[in-house]
JSON list of C-alpha atoms in Angstrom, two decimals:
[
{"chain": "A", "resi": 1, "resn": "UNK", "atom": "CA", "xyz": [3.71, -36.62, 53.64]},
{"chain": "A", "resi": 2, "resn": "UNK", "atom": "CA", "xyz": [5.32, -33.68, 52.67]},
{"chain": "A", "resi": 3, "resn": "UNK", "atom": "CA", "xyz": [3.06, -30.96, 50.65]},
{"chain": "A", "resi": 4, "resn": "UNK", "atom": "CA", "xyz": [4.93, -29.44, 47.67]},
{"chain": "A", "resi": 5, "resn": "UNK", "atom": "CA", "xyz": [4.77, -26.46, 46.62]},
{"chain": "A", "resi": 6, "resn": "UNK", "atom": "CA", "xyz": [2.84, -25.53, 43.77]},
{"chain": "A", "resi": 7, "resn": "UNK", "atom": "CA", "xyz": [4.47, -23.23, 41.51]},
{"chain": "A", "resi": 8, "resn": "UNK", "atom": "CA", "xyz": [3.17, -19.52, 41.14]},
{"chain": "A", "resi": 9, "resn": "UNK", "atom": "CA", "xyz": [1.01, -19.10, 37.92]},
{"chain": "A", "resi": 10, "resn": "UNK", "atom": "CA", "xyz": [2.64, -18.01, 35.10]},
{"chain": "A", "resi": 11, "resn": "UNK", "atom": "CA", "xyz": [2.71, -14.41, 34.77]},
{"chain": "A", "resi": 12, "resn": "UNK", "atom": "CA", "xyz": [0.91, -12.82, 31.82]},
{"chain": "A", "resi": 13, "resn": "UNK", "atom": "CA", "xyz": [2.63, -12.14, 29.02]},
{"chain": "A", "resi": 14, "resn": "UNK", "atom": "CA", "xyz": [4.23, -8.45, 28.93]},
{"chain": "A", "resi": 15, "resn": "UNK", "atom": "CA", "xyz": [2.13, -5.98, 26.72]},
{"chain": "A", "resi": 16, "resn": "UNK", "atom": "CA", "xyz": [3.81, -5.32, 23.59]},
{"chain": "A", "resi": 17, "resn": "UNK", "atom": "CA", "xyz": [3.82, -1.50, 24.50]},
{"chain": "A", "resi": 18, "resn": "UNK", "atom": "CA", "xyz": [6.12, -2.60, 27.57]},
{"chain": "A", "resi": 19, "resn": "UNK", "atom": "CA", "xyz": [8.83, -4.02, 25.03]},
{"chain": "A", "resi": 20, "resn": "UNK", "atom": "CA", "xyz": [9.08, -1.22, 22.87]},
{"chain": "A", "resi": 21, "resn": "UNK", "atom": "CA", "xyz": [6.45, -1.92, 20.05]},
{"chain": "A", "resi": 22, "resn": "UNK", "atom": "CA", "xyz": [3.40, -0.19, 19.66]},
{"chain": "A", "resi": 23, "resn": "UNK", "atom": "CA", "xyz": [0.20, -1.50, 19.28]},
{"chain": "A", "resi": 24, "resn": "UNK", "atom": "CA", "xyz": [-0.93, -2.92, 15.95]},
{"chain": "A", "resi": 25, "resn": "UNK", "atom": "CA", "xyz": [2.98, -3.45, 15.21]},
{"chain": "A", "resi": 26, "resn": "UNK", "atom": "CA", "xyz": [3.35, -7.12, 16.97]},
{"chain": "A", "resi": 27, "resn": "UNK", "atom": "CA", "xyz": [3.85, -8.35, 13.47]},
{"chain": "A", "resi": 28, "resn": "UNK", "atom": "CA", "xyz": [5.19, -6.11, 11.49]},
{"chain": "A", "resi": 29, "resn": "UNK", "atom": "CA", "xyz": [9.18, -6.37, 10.42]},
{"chain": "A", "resi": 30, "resn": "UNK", "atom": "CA", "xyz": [11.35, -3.99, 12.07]},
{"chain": "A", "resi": 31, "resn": "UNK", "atom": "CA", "xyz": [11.97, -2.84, 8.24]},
{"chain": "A", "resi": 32, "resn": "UNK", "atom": "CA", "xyz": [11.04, -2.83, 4.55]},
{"chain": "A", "resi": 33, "resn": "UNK", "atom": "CA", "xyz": [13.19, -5.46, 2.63]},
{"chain": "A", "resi": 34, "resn": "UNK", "atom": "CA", "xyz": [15.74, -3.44, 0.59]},
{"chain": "A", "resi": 35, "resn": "UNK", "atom": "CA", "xyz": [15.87, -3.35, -3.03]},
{"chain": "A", "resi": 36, "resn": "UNK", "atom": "CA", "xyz": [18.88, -4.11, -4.32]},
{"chain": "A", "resi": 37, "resn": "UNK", "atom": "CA", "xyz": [20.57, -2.45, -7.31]},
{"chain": "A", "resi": 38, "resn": "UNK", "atom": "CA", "xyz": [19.41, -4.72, -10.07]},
{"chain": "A", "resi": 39, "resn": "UNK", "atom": "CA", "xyz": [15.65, -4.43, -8.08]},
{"chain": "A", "resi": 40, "resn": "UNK", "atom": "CA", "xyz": [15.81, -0.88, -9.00]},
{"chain": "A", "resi": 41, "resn": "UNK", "atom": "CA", "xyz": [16.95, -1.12, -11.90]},
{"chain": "A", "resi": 42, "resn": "UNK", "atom": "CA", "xyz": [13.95, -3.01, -13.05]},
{"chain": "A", "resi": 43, "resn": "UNK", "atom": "CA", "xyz": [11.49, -1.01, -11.45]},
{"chain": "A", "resi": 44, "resn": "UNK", "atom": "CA", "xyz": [12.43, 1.87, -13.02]},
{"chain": "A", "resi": 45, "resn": "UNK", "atom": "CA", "xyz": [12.82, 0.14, -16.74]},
{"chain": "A", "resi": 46, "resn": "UNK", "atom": "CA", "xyz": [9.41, -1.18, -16.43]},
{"chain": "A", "resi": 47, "resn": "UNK", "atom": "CA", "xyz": [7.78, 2.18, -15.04]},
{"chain": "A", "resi": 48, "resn": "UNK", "atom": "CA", "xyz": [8.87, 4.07, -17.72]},
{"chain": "A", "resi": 49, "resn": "UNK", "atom": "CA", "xyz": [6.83, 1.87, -20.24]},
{"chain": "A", "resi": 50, "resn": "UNK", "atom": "CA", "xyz": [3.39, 2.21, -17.42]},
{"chain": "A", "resi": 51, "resn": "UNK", "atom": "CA", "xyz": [4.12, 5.90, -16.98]},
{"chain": "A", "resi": 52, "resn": "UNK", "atom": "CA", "xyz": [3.91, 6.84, -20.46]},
{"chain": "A", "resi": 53, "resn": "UNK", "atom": "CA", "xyz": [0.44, 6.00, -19.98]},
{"chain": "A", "resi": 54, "resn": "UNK", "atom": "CA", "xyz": [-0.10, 6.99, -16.11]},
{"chain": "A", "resi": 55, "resn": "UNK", "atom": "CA", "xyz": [-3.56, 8.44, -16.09]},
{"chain": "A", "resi": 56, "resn": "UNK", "atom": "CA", "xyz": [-5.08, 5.16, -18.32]},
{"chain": "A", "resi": 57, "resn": "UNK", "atom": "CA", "xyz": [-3.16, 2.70, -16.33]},
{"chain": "A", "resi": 58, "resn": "UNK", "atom": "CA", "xyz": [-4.71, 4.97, -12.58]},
{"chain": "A", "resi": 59, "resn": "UNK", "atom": "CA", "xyz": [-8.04, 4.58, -14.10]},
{"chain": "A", "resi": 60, "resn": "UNK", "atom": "CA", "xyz": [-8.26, 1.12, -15.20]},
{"chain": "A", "resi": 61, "resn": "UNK", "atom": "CA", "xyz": [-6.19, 0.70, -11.42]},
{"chain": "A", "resi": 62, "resn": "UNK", "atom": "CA", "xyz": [-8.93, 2.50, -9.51]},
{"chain": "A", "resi": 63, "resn": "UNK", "atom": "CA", "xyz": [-11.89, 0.74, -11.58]},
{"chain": "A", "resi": 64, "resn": "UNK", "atom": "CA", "xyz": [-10.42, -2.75, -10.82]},
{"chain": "A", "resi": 65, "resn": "UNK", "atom": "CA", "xyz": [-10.33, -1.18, -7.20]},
{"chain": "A", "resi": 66, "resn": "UNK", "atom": "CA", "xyz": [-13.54, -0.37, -6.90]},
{"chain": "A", "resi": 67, "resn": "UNK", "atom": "CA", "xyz": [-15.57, -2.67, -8.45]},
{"chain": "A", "resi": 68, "resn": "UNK", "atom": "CA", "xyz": [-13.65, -5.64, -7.26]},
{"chain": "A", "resi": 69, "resn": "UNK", "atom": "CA", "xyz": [-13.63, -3.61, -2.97]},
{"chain": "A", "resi": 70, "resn": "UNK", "atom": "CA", "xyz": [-17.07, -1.45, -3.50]},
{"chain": "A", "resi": 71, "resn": "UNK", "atom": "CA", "xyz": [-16.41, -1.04, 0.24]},
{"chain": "A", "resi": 72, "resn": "UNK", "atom": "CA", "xyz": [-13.38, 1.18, -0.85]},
{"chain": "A", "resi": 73, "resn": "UNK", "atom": "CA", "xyz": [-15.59, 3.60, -2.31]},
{"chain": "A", "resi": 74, "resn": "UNK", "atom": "CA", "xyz": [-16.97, 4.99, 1.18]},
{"chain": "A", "resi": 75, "resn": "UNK", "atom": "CA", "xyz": [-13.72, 6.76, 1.47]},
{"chain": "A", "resi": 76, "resn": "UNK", "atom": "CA", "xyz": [-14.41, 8.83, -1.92]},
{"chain": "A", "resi": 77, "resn": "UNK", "atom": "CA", "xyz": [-17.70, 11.31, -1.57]},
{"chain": "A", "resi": 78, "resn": "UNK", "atom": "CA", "xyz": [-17.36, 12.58, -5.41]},
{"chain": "A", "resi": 79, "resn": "UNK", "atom": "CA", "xyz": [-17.64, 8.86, -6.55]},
{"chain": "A", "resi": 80, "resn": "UNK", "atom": "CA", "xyz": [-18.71, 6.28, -4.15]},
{"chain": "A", "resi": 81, "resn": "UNK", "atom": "CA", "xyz": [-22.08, 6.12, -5.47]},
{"chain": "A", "resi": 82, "resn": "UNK", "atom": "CA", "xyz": [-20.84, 5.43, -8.89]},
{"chain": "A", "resi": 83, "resn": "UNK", "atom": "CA", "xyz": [-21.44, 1.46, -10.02]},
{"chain": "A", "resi": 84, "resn": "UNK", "atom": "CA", "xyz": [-20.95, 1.40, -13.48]},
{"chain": "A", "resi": 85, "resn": "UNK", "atom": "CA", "xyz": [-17.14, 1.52, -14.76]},
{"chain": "A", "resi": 86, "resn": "UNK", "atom": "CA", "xyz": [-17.96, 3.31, -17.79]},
{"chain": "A", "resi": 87, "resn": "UNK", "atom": "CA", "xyz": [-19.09, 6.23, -15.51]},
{"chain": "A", "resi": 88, "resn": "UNK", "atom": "CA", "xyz": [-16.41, 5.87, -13.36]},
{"chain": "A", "resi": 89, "resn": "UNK", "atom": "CA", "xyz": [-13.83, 5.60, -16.52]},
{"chain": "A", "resi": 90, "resn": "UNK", "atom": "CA", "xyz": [-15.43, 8.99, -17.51]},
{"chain": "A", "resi": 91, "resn": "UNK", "atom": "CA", "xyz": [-15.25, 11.07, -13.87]},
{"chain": "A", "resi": 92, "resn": "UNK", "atom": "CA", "xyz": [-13.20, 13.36, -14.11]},
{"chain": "A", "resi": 93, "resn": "UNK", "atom": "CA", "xyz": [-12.94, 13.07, -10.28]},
{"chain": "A", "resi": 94, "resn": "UNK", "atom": "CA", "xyz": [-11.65, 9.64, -10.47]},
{"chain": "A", "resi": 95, "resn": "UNK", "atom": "CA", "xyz": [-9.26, 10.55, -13.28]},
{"chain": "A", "resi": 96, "resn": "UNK", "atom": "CA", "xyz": [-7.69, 13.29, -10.41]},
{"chain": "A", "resi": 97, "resn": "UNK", "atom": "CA", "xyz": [-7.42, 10.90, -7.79]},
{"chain": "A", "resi": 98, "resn": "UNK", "atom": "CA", "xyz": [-5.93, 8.07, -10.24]},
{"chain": "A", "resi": 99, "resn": "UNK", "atom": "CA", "xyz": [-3.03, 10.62, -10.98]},
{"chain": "A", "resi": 100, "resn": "UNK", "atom": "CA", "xyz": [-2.82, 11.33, -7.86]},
{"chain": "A", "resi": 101, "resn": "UNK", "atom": "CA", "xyz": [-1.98, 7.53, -7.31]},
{"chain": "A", "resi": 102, "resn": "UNK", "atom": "CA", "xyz": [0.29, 7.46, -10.28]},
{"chain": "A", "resi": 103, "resn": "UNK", "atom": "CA", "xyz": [2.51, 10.08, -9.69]},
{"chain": "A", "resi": 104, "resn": "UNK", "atom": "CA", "xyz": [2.99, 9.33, -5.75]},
{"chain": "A", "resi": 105, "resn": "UNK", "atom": "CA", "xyz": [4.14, 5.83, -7.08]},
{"chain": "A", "resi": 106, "resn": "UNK", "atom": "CA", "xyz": [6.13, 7.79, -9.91]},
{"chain": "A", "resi": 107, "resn": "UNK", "atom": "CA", "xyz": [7.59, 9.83, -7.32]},
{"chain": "A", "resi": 108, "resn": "UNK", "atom": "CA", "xyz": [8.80, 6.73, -5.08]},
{"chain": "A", "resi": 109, "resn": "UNK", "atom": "CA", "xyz": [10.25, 4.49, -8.20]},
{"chain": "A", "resi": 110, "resn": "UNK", "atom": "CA", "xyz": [12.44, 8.00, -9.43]},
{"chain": "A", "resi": 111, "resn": "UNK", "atom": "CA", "xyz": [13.45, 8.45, -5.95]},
{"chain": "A", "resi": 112, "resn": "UNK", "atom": "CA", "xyz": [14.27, 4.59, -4.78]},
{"chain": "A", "resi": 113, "resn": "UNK", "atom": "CA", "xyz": [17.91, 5.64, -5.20]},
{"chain": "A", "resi": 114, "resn": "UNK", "atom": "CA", "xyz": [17.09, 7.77, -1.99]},
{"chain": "A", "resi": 115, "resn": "UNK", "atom": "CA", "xyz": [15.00, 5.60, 0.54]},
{"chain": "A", "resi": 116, "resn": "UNK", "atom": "CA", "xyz": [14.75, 9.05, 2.60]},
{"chain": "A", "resi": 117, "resn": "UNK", "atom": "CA", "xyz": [12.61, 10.31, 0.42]},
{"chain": "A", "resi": 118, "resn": "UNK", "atom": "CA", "xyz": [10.50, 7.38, -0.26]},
{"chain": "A", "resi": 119, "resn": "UNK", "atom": "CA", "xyz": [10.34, 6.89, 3.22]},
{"chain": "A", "resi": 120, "resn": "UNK", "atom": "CA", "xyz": [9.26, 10.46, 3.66]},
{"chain": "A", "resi": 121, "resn": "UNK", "atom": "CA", "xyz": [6.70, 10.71, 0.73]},
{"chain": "A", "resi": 122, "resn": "UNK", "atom": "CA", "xyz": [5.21, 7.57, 2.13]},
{"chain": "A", "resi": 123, "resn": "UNK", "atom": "CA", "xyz": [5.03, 8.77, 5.59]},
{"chain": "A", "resi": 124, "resn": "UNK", "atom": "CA", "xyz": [3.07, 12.18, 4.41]},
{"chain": "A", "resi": 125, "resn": "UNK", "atom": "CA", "xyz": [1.12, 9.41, 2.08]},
{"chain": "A", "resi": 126, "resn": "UNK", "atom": "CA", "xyz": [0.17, 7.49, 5.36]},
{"chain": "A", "resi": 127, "resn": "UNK", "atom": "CA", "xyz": [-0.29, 10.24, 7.72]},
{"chain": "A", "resi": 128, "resn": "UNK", "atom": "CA", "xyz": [-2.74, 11.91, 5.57]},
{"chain": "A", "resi": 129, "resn": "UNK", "atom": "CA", "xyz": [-5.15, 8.60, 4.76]},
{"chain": "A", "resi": 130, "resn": "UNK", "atom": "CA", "xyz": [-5.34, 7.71, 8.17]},
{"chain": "A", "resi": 131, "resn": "UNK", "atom": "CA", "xyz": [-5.31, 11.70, 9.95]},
{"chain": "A", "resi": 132, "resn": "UNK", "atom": "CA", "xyz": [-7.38, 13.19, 6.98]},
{"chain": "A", "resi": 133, "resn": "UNK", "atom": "CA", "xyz": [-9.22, 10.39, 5.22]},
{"chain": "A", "resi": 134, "resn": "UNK", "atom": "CA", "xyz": [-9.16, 8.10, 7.80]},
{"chain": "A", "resi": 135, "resn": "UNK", "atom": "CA", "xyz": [-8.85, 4.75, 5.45]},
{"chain": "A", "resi": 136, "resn": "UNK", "atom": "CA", "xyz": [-8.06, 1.42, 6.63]},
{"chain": "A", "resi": 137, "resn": "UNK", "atom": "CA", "xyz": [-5.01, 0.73, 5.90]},
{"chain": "A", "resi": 138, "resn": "UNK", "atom": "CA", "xyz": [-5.56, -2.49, 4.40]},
{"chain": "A", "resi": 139, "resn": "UNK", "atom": "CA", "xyz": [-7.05, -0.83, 1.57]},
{"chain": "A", "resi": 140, "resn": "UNK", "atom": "CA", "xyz": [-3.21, -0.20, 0.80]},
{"chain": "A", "resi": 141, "resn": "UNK", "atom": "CA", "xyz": [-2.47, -3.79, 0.84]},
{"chain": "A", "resi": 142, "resn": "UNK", "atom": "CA", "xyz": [-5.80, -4.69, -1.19]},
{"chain": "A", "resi": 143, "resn": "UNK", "atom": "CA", "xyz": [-4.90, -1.17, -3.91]},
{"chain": "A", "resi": 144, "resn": "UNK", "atom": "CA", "xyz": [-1.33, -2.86, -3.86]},
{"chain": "A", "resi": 145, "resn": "UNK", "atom": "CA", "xyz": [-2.82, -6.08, -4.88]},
{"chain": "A", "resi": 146, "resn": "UNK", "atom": "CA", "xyz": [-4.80, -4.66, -7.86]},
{"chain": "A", "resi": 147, "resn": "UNK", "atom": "CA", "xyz": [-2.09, -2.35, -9.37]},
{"chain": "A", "resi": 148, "resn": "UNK", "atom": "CA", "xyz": [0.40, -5.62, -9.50]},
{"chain": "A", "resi": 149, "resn": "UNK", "atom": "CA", "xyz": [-2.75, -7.40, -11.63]},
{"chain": "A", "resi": 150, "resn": "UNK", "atom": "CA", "xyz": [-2.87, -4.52, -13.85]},
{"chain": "A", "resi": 151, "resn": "UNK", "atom": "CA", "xyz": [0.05, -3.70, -14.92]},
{"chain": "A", "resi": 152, "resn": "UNK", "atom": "CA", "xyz": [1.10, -7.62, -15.69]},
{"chain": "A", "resi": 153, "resn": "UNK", "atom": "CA", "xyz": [-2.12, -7.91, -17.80]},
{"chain": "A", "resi": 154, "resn": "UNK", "atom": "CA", "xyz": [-1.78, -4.58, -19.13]},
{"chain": "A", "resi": 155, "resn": "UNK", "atom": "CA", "xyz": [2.16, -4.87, -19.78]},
{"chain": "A", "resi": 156, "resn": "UNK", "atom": "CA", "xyz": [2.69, -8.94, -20.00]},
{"chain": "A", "resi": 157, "resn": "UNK", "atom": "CA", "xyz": [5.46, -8.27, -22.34]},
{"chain": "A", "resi": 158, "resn": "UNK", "atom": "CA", "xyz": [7.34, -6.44, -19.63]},
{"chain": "A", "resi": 159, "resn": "UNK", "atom": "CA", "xyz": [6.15, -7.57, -16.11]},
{"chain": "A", "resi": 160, "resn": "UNK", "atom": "CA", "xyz": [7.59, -11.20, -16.54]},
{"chain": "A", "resi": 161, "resn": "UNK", "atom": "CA", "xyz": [7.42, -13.68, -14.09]},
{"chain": "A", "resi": 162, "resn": "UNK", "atom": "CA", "xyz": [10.61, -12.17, -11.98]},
{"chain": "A", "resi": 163, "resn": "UNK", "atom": "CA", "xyz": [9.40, -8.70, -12.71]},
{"chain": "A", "resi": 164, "resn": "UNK", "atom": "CA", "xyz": [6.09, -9.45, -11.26]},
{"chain": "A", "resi": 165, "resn": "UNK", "atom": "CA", "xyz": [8.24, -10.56, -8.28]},
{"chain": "A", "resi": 166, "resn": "UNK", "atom": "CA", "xyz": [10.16, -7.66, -7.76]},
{"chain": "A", "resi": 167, "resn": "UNK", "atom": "CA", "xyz": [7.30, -5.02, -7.95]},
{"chain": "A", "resi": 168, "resn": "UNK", "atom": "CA", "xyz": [5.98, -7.16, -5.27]},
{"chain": "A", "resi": 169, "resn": "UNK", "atom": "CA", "xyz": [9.13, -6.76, -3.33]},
{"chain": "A", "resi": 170, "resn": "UNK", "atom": "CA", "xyz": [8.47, -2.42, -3.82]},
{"chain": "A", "resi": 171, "resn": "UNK", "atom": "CA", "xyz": [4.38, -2.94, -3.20]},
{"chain": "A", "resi": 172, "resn": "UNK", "atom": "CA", "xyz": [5.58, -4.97, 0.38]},
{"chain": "A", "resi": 173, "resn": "UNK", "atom": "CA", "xyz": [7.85, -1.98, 1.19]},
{"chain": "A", "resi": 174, "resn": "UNK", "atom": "CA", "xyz": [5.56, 0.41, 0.32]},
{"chain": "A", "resi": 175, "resn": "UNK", "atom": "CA", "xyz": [2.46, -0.94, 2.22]},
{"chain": "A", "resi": 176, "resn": "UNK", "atom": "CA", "xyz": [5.18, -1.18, 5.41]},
{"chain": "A", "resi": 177, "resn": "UNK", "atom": "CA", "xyz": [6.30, 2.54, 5.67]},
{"chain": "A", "resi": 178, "resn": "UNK", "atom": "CA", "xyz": [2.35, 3.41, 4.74]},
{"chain": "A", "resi": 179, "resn": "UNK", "atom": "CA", "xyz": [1.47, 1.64, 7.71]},
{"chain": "A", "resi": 180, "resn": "UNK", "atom": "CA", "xyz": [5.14, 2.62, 9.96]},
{"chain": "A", "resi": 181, "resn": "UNK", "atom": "CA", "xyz": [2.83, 6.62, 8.99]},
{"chain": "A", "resi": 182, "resn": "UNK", "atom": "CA", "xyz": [-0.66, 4.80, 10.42]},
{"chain": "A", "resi": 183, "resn": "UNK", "atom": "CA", "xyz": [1.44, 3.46, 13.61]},
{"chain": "A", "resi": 184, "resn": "UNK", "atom": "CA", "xyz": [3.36, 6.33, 14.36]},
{"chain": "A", "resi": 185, "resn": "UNK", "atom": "CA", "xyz": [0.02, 8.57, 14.43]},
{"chain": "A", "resi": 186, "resn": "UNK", "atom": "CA", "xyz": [-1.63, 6.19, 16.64]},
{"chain": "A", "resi": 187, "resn": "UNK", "atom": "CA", "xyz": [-3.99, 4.06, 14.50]},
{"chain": "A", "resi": 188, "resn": "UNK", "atom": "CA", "xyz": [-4.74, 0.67, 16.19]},
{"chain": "A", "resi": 189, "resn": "UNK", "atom": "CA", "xyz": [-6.00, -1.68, 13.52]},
{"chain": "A", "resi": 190, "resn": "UNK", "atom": "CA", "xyz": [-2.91, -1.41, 11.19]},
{"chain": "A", "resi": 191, "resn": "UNK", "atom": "CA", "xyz": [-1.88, -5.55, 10.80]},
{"chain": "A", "resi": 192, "resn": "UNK", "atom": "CA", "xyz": [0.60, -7.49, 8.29]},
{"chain": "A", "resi": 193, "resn": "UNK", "atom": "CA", "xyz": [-1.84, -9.82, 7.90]},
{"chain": "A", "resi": 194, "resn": "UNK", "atom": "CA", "xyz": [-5.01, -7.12, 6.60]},
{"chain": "A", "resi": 195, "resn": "UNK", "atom": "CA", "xyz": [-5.49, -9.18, 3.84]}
]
């Protein structure tokens, strides 16, 4: 009787850094799904009704945020001992930040014409929560989450069903070249799935 051979054992799998993707990107797209024309179009025509009331719509945004993820609130000193909404409706703090929010997001929807610039005031977005603040980034996926719910309750007569859709199309790109900032400065735990 012959003896065969047994074959070698497998070898391991090659690290993702080996085939060109860093860690924390094994799942993520190579890109953002484009917006088309009409996309745009609708963005814009239903921002212009939310921005007419940015700093209401932030607050009510970053309420929903925080009492829904009180975990969120570790990354804000000024509020983050702050339970009831009322207070937080009346920080002025909170009002800042929820500006803040409003006009980086106003600042993307004028500019999606130009997906340089978004993709450059997202990157300075990203690299400053995760350098500077250092948030999780699925807090972006989670905030992304919340302004969707507000603005179809708070705007039903606009944010139909496809509308609703498409914002979800901008708050998927957005969350990707957040977290493209988060990879590219060497955060680890960045994952599609965060949430």
């Amino acid at each position: 009787m012959s003896r065969r051979e047994s074959p070698p054992p497998p070898s391991p799998p090659l690290a993702p850094q080996l085939l060109g993707v860093r860690r924390g990107e094994e799942n993520r797209p190579e890109r953002a799904e484009p917006l088309s024309d009409t996309e745009r179009e609708i963005i814009q025509d239903t921002w212009g009704h939310v921005y007419k009331n940015c700093e209401d719509v932030g607050v009510s945004v970053l309420i929903r945020f925080f009492v829904n993820f009180p975990s969120a609130k570790q990354y804000f000193s000024q509020f983050q001992d702050m339970e009831d909404p009322e207070e937080m409706e009346r920080s002025s703090q909170l009002r800042h930040h929820a500006c803040r929010v409003m006009n980086a997001i106003n600042t993307v929807v004028v500019n999606l014409h130009d997906p340089e610039k978004v993709s450059s005031v997202l990157a300075l977005v990203g690299k400053a929560h995760a350098i500077k603040h250092k948030v999780e980034p699925m807090y972006f996926k989670i905030l992304s989450g919340v302004i969707l719910e507000v603005l179809a309750e708070d705007f039903p007569e606009f944010f139909t069903a496809e509308v609703q859709m498409v914002w979800t199309k901008l708050m998927g790109a957005v969350y990707w070249h957040v977290t493209g900032a988060y990879t590219e400065v060497g955060w680890l735990q960045v994952s599609s799935s965060a949430v």
